[in-house]
Amino acid sequence: MRTTPRALRLSLLAGAAALALALSACGGGSEGAAGEAPAADALEQAEGVTEVNFWHSMDGTNGETLDKLIAEFNAANEGKVEVKSVYQGDYDTTITKYKAAVQSNSTPSMVQIYDIGTQFMIDSGAVLPTQAFIDRDEYDVSDLQPNIAGYYTIDDELWSMPFNTSMPVLYYNKTLFEAAGLDPETAPATLDEVGDAANKLSKVNGGPAEFGFNAAIYGWLLEQEIAANGELYCGPDNGRSGERAGEYTFNNDTAVQFVDWWKELVDTGVAGNTGRVTADAQNAFKSGTIGITLESTGALGGMQKAADEQGFELGVGFYPKIEQNDSGPIIGGASLWVSDEGHSEAEKQASWEFMQFLAQPESQATWHTGTGYFPISKAALDEPKDVEWREQHPQFNVAVDQLEATELTSATQGCSAGTMPQAREAAENALEGALLGGDSKSELTDSVTELKVEVENYNNSVK
């Protein structure tokens, strides 16, 4: 689930190639060798309390839950380590501030960065791979959900520690399903099934819903549909096999079929079009007048609250595919990065210990039940508080089952490219253009073509 406004501005990484080049020239005053983990006893050798300056993008309830965990860690490490968290704004704002901090050699000890910022963070040369600590300590990563860790793993190296993770799912109004003569206990699993249900639900066909289907125009949903059908968003191999991604392929047959499907629903009046703003699409569904929508698991709490208030029963299903297969959607959210240049060995070690604390099953159970984000720890699902929480919120078991049913492949790892924010924006432009009357294939191909120069310039700058 992203905390940013729905439209990612192209200005987010405008001039990314030039910035990446500048980052490659940055130096710092790190005590240890660049890219190497500090000495394991670095904290014991340090004098006084080691401070960890932690930048993040969690506000509201999410921020309160994070603060609770930080307070617990600080209490357990009193006199040794103190984590001081600083909310930096939404994801876009945080990564923009981090880039500026790299250039001025004033980075925080640790930072939370959203999923599609992964390749840029690697290319920045400003971070210490989590893998360096894992290798040094022979840290057991077997408890990490493989599909979650897989996203942040490039060339078999885990670069950052996963933290807040979400997945896309299908939400549907069971009450409207029953009124339309549909089985409220069976969620549609394919695009054809969603389309058939939406037609029966929609007012234009005499159904009980204002619109049978509605979702925000969000590039993330296109990424998910491509992955859910085992296809690639960029090439070669989604940038996951040692060769840097050099082109985008989200104009493939799967993408075109998905956009054509959505476009037909809008053209026939079966689907609404609330635009790019997440809140608008969510509020439409929460009003009880929409039959089906696509959204993140991170929205589950708000959806359930609205259903209770509006008097309808909420249903949750797997993200729909073109046809059934062993693939599945990509995880979303953000991960935690340790800054390298300009930080003491004690500071980096303290950051690593805080990361380990947040990854523990107990911490992840607290995080999961307090926010709705998916736990990165498999064992967290067996924690009593987590078991009890899911008994009270059985809809979340859909996300658990969906993740476990998804095979980890290059497709489900998602595209690793330094220009992914631009690509997501370009995909949204194409989707919006098609829904407003354009040809799906042409709109997608135009966006892919426009990205070629961006990708080439970025890649040349970081060679």
Coordinates of C-alpha atoms in Angstrom, one line a residue:
M1 CA 0.0 0.0 0.0
R2 CA 1.5 3.3 -0.9
T3 CA 1.0 6.4 1.2
T4 CA 1.6 8.8 -1.7
P5 CA -1.1 10.6 -3.8
R6 CA -2.1 8.2 -6.6
A7 CA -0.3 10.0 -9.4
L8 CA 3.5 9.7 -9.2
R9 CA 4.8 12.8 -10.9
L10 CA 7.4 12.4 -13.5
S11 CA 9.3 15.2 -11.8
L12 CA 10.0 12.7 -9.0
L13 CA 13.0 11.4 -10.8
A14 CA 13.4 14.1 -13.4
G15 CA 17.0 14.3 -14.1
A16 CA 17.6 10.9 -12.5
A17 CA 20.5 10.1 -14.8
A18 CA 22.4 13.3 -13.8
L19 CA 21.6 12.7 -10.2
A20 CA 22.8 9.1 -10.3
L21 CA 26.1 10.3 -11.9
A22 CA 26.5 12.9 -9.1
L23 CA 25.9 10.2 -6.5
S24 CA 28.6 8.0 -8.0
A25 CA 31.1 10.7 -7.3
C26 CA 30.0 11.3 -3.7
G27 CA 32.5 10.4 -0.9
G28 CA 32.1 10.2 2.8
G29 CA 33.8 9.7 6.1
S30 CA 32.8 6.1 6.9
E31 CA 35.1 4.4 9.3
G32 CA 34.8 1.0 7.6
A33 CA 35.5 0.0 4.0
A34 CA 32.6 0.8 1.6
G35 CA 30.2 -2.1 1.2
E36 CA 31.6 -4.1 4.1
A37 CA 29.8 -4.8 7.4
P38 CA 31.2 -3.2 10.5
A39 CA 32.9 -5.2 13.2
A40 CA 30.4 -7.3 15.1
D41 CA 31.5 -5.7 18.4
A42 CA 31.3 -2.2 17.1
L43 CA 28.6 -1.2 19.6
E44 CA 30.6 -2.6 22.5
Q45 CA 33.6 -0.6 21.5
A46 CA 31.6 2.6 21.2
E47 CA 31.5 5.2 24.0
G48 CA 28.1 6.4 25.3
V49 CA 24.8 5.9 23.6
T50 CA 24.8 5.3 19.8
E51 CA 22.1 7.3 18.1
V52 CA 20.2 5.9 15.1
N53 CA 18.5 8.7 13.0
F54 CA 15.7 6.9 11.2
W55 CA 13.7 8.5 8.4
H56 CA 10.3 7.0 7.5
S57 CA 7.0 7.6 5.8
M58 CA 4.5 6.2 8.3
D59 CA 1.9 8.5 9.7
G60 CA -1.5 8.1 11.5
T61 CA -2.1 4.6 13.0
N62 CA 0.9 3.2 11.1
G63 CA 3.1 5.8 12.7
E64 CA 1.7 5.2 16.1
T65 CA 2.4 1.5 15.8
L66 CA 6.0 2.2 14.6
D67 CA 6.6 4.5 17.6
K68 CA 5.4 1.7 19.9
L69 CA 8.0 -0.6 18.5
I70 CA 10.7 2.0 18.6
A71 CA 10.0 2.7 22.3
E72 CA 10.2 -1.1 23.0
F73 CA 13.5 -1.4 21.3
N74 CA 14.9 1.7 23.0
A75 CA 13.8 0.5 26.4
A76 CA 15.6 -2.9 25.8
N77 CA 18.7 -1.1 24.7
E78 CA 18.8 1.8 27.2
G79 CA 22.2 3.2 27.7
K80 CA 23.4 1.5 24.5
V81 CA 21.3 2.5 21.5
E82 CA 18.6 5.1 20.9
V83 CA 16.5 5.2 17.7
K84 CA 15.2 8.6 16.9
S85 CA 12.6 8.5 14.2
V86 CA 11.7 11.4 11.9
Y87 CA 8.6 11.4 9.7
Q88 CA 9.7 12.8 6.3
G89 CA 6.4 12.8 4.5
D90 CA 5.1 10.4 1.8
Y91 CA 7.3 8.0 -0.1
D92 CA 8.1 10.4 -2.9
T93 CA 9.1 13.1 -0.5
T94 CA 11.3 10.8 1.6
I95 CA 13.3 9.5 -1.4
T96 CA 13.7 13.0 -2.7
K97 CA 15.1 14.2 0.6
Y98 CA 17.4 11.2 0.8
K99 CA 18.9 12.0 -2.6
A100 CA 19.5 15.6 -1.4
A101 CA 21.1 14.2 1.8
V102 CA 23.4 12.0 -0.2
Q103 CA 24.7 14.9 -2.2
S104 CA 25.3 16.9 0.9
N105 CA 26.8 13.9 2.8
S106 CA 24.1 14.2 5.5
T107 CA 22.1 11.0 5.2
P108 CA 20.3 9.4 8.1
S109 CA 21.5 6.2 9.7
M110 CA 18.6 4.3 8.3
V111 CA 15.7 5.1 5.9
Q112 CA 12.5 3.5 4.8
I113 CA 12.2 3.6 0.9
Y114 CA 9.3 2.4 -1.2
D115 CA 9.5 -0.7 -3.3
I116 CA 10.1 0.9 -6.7
G117 CA 13.0 3.0 -5.3
T118 CA 15.0 -0.2 -4.9
Q119 CA 17.2 0.0 -8.0
F120 CA 17.9 3.7 -7.5
M121 CA 19.0 3.0 -3.9
I122 CA 21.4 0.3 -5.1
D123 CA 22.8 2.6 -7.8
S124 CA 23.2 5.5 -5.4
G125 CA 26.3 3.9 -3.8
A126 CA 25.2 5.4 -0.5
V127 CA 23.9 2.3 1.2
L128 CA 25.3 -0.8 2.9
P129 CA 23.6 -4.0 1.7
T130 CA 21.7 -6.0 4.3
Q131 CA 23.4 -9.0 2.8
A132 CA 26.8 -7.8 4.2
F133 CA 25.4 -8.2 7.8
I134 CA 23.7 -11.5 6.9
D135 CA 26.9 -13.0 5.6
R136 CA 29.0 -11.7 8.5
D137 CA 26.6 -13.1 11.2
E138 CA 25.4 -16.1 9.2
Y139 CA 22.0 -14.6 10.0
D140 CA 19.1 -17.1 9.4
V141 CA 16.7 -15.6 6.8
S142 CA 14.6 -18.7 6.5
D143 CA 11.8 -17.0 8.5
L144 CA 11.4 -14.2 5.9
Q145 CA 8.5 -14.7 3.6
P146 CA 10.4 -15.7 0.3
N147 CA 8.1 -13.7 -2.0
I148 CA 8.7 -10.6 0.1
A149 CA 12.4 -11.0 0.5
G150 CA 12.6 -11.9 -3.2
Y151 CA 11.5 -8.5 -4.3
Y152 CA 14.4 -6.8 -2.5
T153 CA 16.9 -9.4 -3.7
I154 CA 19.0 -8.5 -6.7
D155 CA 21.7 -10.9 -8.1
D156 CA 21.1 -13.2 -5.0
E157 CA 21.9 -10.3 -2.7
L158 CA 19.3 -9.0 -0.2
W159 CA 19.9 -5.2 -0.3
S160 CA 17.4 -4.0 2.3
M161 CA 15.3 -5.5 5.0
P162 CA 11.6 -5.8 4.1
F163 CA 9.3 -4.0 6.5
N164 CA 5.8 -2.8 5.5
T165 CA 4.4 -5.1 2.9
S166 CA 1.0 -5.2 1.1
M167 CA -0.6 -7.2 -1.7
P168 CA -3.4 -6.4 -4.2
V169 CA -6.7 -8.1 -3.7
L170 CA -10.2 -8.0 -5.0
Y171 CA -12.8 -6.4 -2.7
Y172 CA -16.5 -7.1 -3.4
N173 CA -19.8 -6.2 -1.8
K174 CA -21.4 -9.4 -0.7
T175 CA -24.8 -7.7 -0.1
L176 CA -24.9 -6.4 -3.7
F177 CA -23.8 -9.8 -5.0
E178 CA -26.8 -11.5 -3.2
A179 CA -29.2 -8.9 -4.5
A180 CA -27.9 -9.5 -8.0
G181 CA -28.4 -13.3 -7.7
L182 CA -24.7 -14.0 -7.5
D183 CA -23.0 -16.3 -5.0
P184 CA -21.8 -14.0 -2.2
E185 CA -19.4 -16.6 -0.9
T186 CA -17.5 -17.0 -4.2
A187 CA -15.2 -14.2 -5.3
P188 CA -14.7 -14.0 -9.1
A189 CA -11.2 -15.3 -9.9
T190 CA -10.6 -14.3 -13.5
L191 CA -11.2 -11.1 -15.5
D192 CA -14.1 -12.8 -17.4
E193 CA -15.7 -13.7 -14.1
V194 CA -15.3 -10.2 -12.8
G195 CA -16.7 -8.8 -16.0
D196 CA -19.7 -11.2 -15.9
A197 CA -20.4 -10.3 -12.2
A198 CA -20.0 -6.6 -12.9
N199 CA -22.5 -6.7 -15.7
K200 CA -25.1 -8.4 -13.5
L201 CA -24.4 -5.9 -10.7
S202 CA -24.5 -2.7 -12.7
K203 CA -27.5 -0.4 -12.8
V204 CA -27.1 0.0 -16.5
N205 CA -28.2 -3.6 -16.8
G206 CA -30.9 -3.4 -14.2
G207 CA -28.6 -4.5 -11.3
P208 CA -28.5 -3.2 -7.7
A209 CA -25.1 -1.3 -8.0
E210 CA -24.4 2.1 -9.4
F211 CA -21.5 0.5 -11.1
G212 CA -20.5 -3.2 -11.1
F213 CA -16.8 -2.3 -11.1
N214 CA -14.6 0.7 -10.3
A215 CA -11.0 1.1 -9.4
A216 CA -8.4 3.9 -9.4
I217 CA -6.3 4.5 -12.5
Y218 CA -3.1 3.2 -10.9
G219 CA -0.1 1.9 -12.7
W220 CA 0.5 -0.6 -9.9
L221 CA -2.6 -2.5 -10.9
L222 CA -1.2 -3.0 -14.4
E223 CA 2.1 -4.2 -12.9
Q224 CA 0.1 -6.7 -10.8
E225 CA -2.0 -8.1 -13.8
I226 CA 1.1 -8.6 -15.9
A227 CA 2.9 -10.5 -13.0
A228 CA -0.3 -12.5 -12.1
N229 CA -0.2 -14.0 -15.6
G230 CA 3.5 -14.8 -15.4
E231 CA 4.6 -12.0 -17.8
L232 CA 7.4 -9.4 -17.5
Y233 CA 7.1 -5.7 -17.0
C234 CA 10.6 -5.0 -18.2
G235 CA 13.4 -6.8 -19.9
P236 CA 15.6 -8.7 -19.9
D237 CA 14.0 -10.9 -17.2
N238 CA 12.6 -8.0 -15.1
G239 CA 16.2 -7.0 -14.4
R240 CA 16.5 -10.0 -12.1
S241 CA 19.2 -12.1 -13.7
G242 CA 22.3 -10.0 -13.5
E243 CA 21.7 -7.8 -16.5
R244 CA 20.3 -4.3 -16.0
A245 CA 16.7 -3.7 -17.2
G246 CA 17.0 -1.9 -20.6
E247 CA 13.4 -1.7 -21.8
Y248 CA 9.9 -1.7 -20.6
T249 CA 7.4 -4.3 -21.9
F250 CA 4.1 -3.3 -20.4
N251 CA 2.6 -3.1 -23.9
N252 CA 2.6 -6.9 -24.1
D253 CA -0.5 -9.0 -24.9
T254 CA -1.4 -9.5 -21.3
A255 CA -1.3 -5.7 -20.6
V256 CA -3.3 -4.9 -23.7
Q257 CA -5.9 -7.6 -22.8
F258 CA -6.3 -6.2 -19.3
V259 CA -6.7 -2.6 -20.5
D260 CA -9.1 -3.6 -23.2
W261 CA -11.1 -5.5 -20.6
W262 CA -11.3 -2.4 -18.3
K263 CA -12.0 -0.1 -21.2
E264 CA -15.0 -2.2 -22.4
L265 CA -16.5 -2.1 -18.9
V266 CA -16.2 1.7 -18.8
D267 CA -17.5 2.2 -22.4
T268 CA -20.6 0.1 -21.7
G269 CA -21.3 2.0 -18.4
V270 CA -20.8 -1.1 -16.3
A271 CA -17.7 0.4 -14.7
G272 CA -17.2 3.9 -13.3
N273 CA -14.2 6.1 -13.8
T274 CA -13.2 8.0 -10.6
G275 CA -9.7 8.9 -12.0
R276 CA -6.3 8.5 -10.4
V277 CA -7.0 9.5 -6.9
T278 CA -7.0 6.5 -4.5
A279 CA -9.3 8.1 -2.0
D280 CA -12.0 8.7 -4.7
A281 CA -12.1 5.1 -5.8
Q282 CA -12.0 3.8 -2.2
N283 CA -14.8 6.2 -1.1
A284 CA -16.9 5.1 -4.0
F285 CA -16.7 1.5 -2.9
K286 CA -17.1 2.4 0.8
S287 CA -20.4 4.1 0.0
G288 CA -21.9 0.7 -0.7
T289 CA -22.8 1.5 -4.4
I290 CA -19.9 -0.3 -6.1
G291 CA -19.9 -4.1 -6.7
I292 CA -16.2 -4.8 -7.1
T293 CA -12.9 -2.9 -6.8
L294 CA -9.2 -3.7 -6.8
E295 CA -7.0 -2.4 -4.0
S296 CA -4.2 -3.1 -1.6
T297 CA -4.6 -5.3 1.5
G298 CA -3.5 -2.2 3.4
A299 CA -7.0 -0.8 2.7
L300 CA -8.7 -3.7 4.5
G301 CA -9.3 -2.0 7.8
G302 CA -10.9 1.1 6.2
M303 CA -13.0 -1.1 3.9
Q304 CA -14.3 -3.2 6.8
K305 CA -15.1 -0.1 8.9
A306 CA -17.0 1.4 6.0
A307 CA -18.9 -1.8 5.4
D308 CA -20.0 -2.0 9.1
E309 CA -21.1 1.7 9.0
Q310 CA -22.9 1.4 5.7
G311 CA -24.5 -2.0 6.6
F312 CA -23.1 -4.2 3.8
E313 CA -21.0 -7.3 4.1
L314 CA -17.4 -7.2 2.7
G315 CA -15.9 -9.9 0.6
V316 CA -12.2 -10.3 -0.3
G317 CA -10.8 -12.5 -3.1
F318 CA -7.5 -13.2 -4.9
Y319 CA -6.3 -10.6 -7.4
P320 CA -8.1 -11.7 -10.7
K321 CA -6.1 -13.2 -13.5
I322 CA -6.8 -13.7 -17.2
E323 CA -6.7 -17.4 -16.6
Q324 CA -5.8 -19.6 -13.7
N325 CA -2.1 -20.3 -13.3
D326 CA 0.7 -20.7 -10.6
S327 CA 1.8 -17.1 -10.9
G328 CA 0.5 -14.3 -8.7
P329 CA 0.8 -10.6 -7.9
I330 CA 3.8 -8.7 -6.7
I331 CA 4.2 -7.4 -3.1
G332 CA 4.2 -3.7 -2.5
G333 CA 5.2 -1.4 0.4
A334 CA 8.7 -0.4 1.5
S335 CA 11.9 -1.7 3.1
L336 CA 14.6 -0.5 5.4
W337 CA 18.1 0.6 4.3
V338 CA 21.3 1.2 6.2
S339 CA 23.4 4.2 5.1
D340 CA 27.1 3.6 4.5
E341 CA 29.1 6.7 3.7
G342 CA 29.6 9.1 6.6
H343 CA 28.4 6.8 9.4
S344 CA 30.4 5.2 12.2
E345 CA 30.6 1.4 12.5
A346 CA 28.7 1.6 15.8
E347 CA 25.9 3.5 14.0
K348 CA 25.6 0.9 11.2
Q349 CA 25.7 -2.0 13.7
A350 CA 23.0 -0.3 15.8
S351 CA 20.8 0.1 12.7
W352 CA 21.3 -3.6 11.9
E353 CA 20.2 -4.6 15.4
F354 CA 17.1 -2.4 15.1
M355 CA 16.3 -4.0 11.7
Q356 CA 16.6 -7.5 13.3
F357 CA 14.3 -6.4 16.1
L358 CA 11.6 -5.2 13.6
A359 CA 11.9 -8.5 11.7
Q360 CA 11.3 -10.7 14.8
P361 CA 8.0 -12.7 14.8
E362 CA 6.7 -10.8 17.9
S363 CA 7.5 -7.4 16.4
Q364 CA 5.9 -8.4 13.1
A365 CA 2.8 -9.7 14.8
T366 CA 2.5 -6.3 16.5
W367 CA 3.0 -4.5 13.2
H368 CA 0.6 -6.7 11.3
T369 CA -2.2 -6.4 13.8
G370 CA -1.6 -2.7 14.4
T371 CA -1.5 -1.7 10.7
G372 CA -2.8 -4.5 8.5
Y373 CA 0.5 -4.7 6.6
F374 CA 1.5 -8.3 5.8
P375 CA 4.1 -9.7 8.2
I376 CA 7.5 -10.4 6.6
S377 CA 8.0 -13.1 9.2
K378 CA 6.4 -16.5 8.6
A379 CA 6.4 -17.3 12.3
A380 CA 4.5 -14.1 13.1
L381 CA 1.4 -15.7 11.8
D382 CA 1.6 -18.2 14.6
E383 CA 2.0 -15.6 17.3
P384 CA -1.2 -15.8 19.6
K385 CA -2.0 -12.1 19.0
D386 CA -1.8 -12.6 15.3
V387 CA -3.9 -15.8 15.3
E388 CA -6.6 -14.0 17.4
W389 CA -6.5 -11.0 15.1
R390 CA -7.1 -13.0 12.0
E391 CA -9.9 -14.9 13.7
Q392 CA -11.6 -11.5 14.1
H393 CA -10.6 -10.4 10.6
P394 CA -10.8 -13.6 8.5
Q395 CA -10.7 -11.6 5.3
F396 CA -7.0 -11.1 5.8
N397 CA -6.4 -14.8 5.4
V398 CA -7.1 -14.3 1.7
A399 CA -3.8 -12.4 1.5
V400 CA -2.0 -15.1 3.4
D401 CA -3.3 -17.8 1.1
Q402 CA -2.6 -15.7 -2.0
L403 CA 1.0 -15.1 -1.1
E404 CA 1.6 -18.8 -0.2
A405 CA 0.0 -19.8 -3.6
T406 CA 2.3 -17.5 -5.6
E407 CA 5.4 -19.1 -7.1
L408 CA 8.5 -16.9 -6.7
T409 CA 9.7 -16.1 -10.3
S410 CA 11.2 -13.1 -12.1
A411 CA 7.6 -12.2 -13.0
T412 CA 6.4 -12.1 -9.4
Q413 CA 9.6 -10.4 -8.1
G414 CA 8.6 -7.4 -10.2
C415 CA 10.6 -5.1 -12.4
S416 CA 13.9 -3.8 -11.0
A417 CA 14.8 -0.6 -12.8
G418 CA 16.0 2.8 -11.7
T419 CA 13.3 4.5 -13.6
M420 CA 10.4 2.6 -12.2
P421 CA 8.6 5.7 -10.8
Q422 CA 8.5 7.2 -14.3
A423 CA 7.4 3.9 -15.8
R424 CA 4.5 3.7 -13.3
E425 CA 3.4 7.2 -14.2
A426 CA 3.7 6.4 -17.9
A427 CA 1.5 3.3 -17.4
E428 CA -1.1 5.4 -15.7
N429 CA -1.0 7.9 -18.6
A430 CA -1.6 5.0 -21.0
L431 CA -4.4 3.5 -18.9
E432 CA -6.1 6.8 -18.5
G433 CA -5.8 7.6 -22.2
A434 CA -7.4 4.2 -23.1
L435 CA -10.3 4.7 -20.6
L436 CA -11.0 8.1 -22.1
G437 CA -11.3 6.7 -25.6
G438 CA -7.8 5.9 -26.9
D439 CA -6.7 2.5 -28.3
S440 CA -5.2 0.3 -25.6
K441 CA -2.3 -1.0 -27.7
S442 CA -1.3 2.4 -29.0
E443 CA -1.5 4.1 -25.7
L444 CA 0.7 1.5 -24.0
T445 CA 3.2 1.4 -26.8
D446 CA 3.5 5.1 -26.9
S447 CA 4.3 5.2 -23.2
V448 CA 6.9 2.4 -23.6
T449 CA 8.5 4.2 -26.5
E450 CA 8.7 7.5 -24.6
L451 CA 10.5 5.7 -21.7
K452 CA 13.4 4.4 -23.9
V453 CA 15.4 7.6 -23.6
E454 CA 14.9 7.7 -19.9
V455 CA 16.1 4.1 -19.4
E456 CA 19.1 4.6 -21.7
N457 CA 20.2 7.8 -20.0
Y458 CA 19.8 6.3 -16.6
N459 CA 21.7 3.1 -17.4
N460 CA 24.5 5.0 -19.1
S461 CA 25.0 7.2 -16.0
V462 CA 25.5 4.3 -13.6
K463 CA 27.7 2.0 -15.7

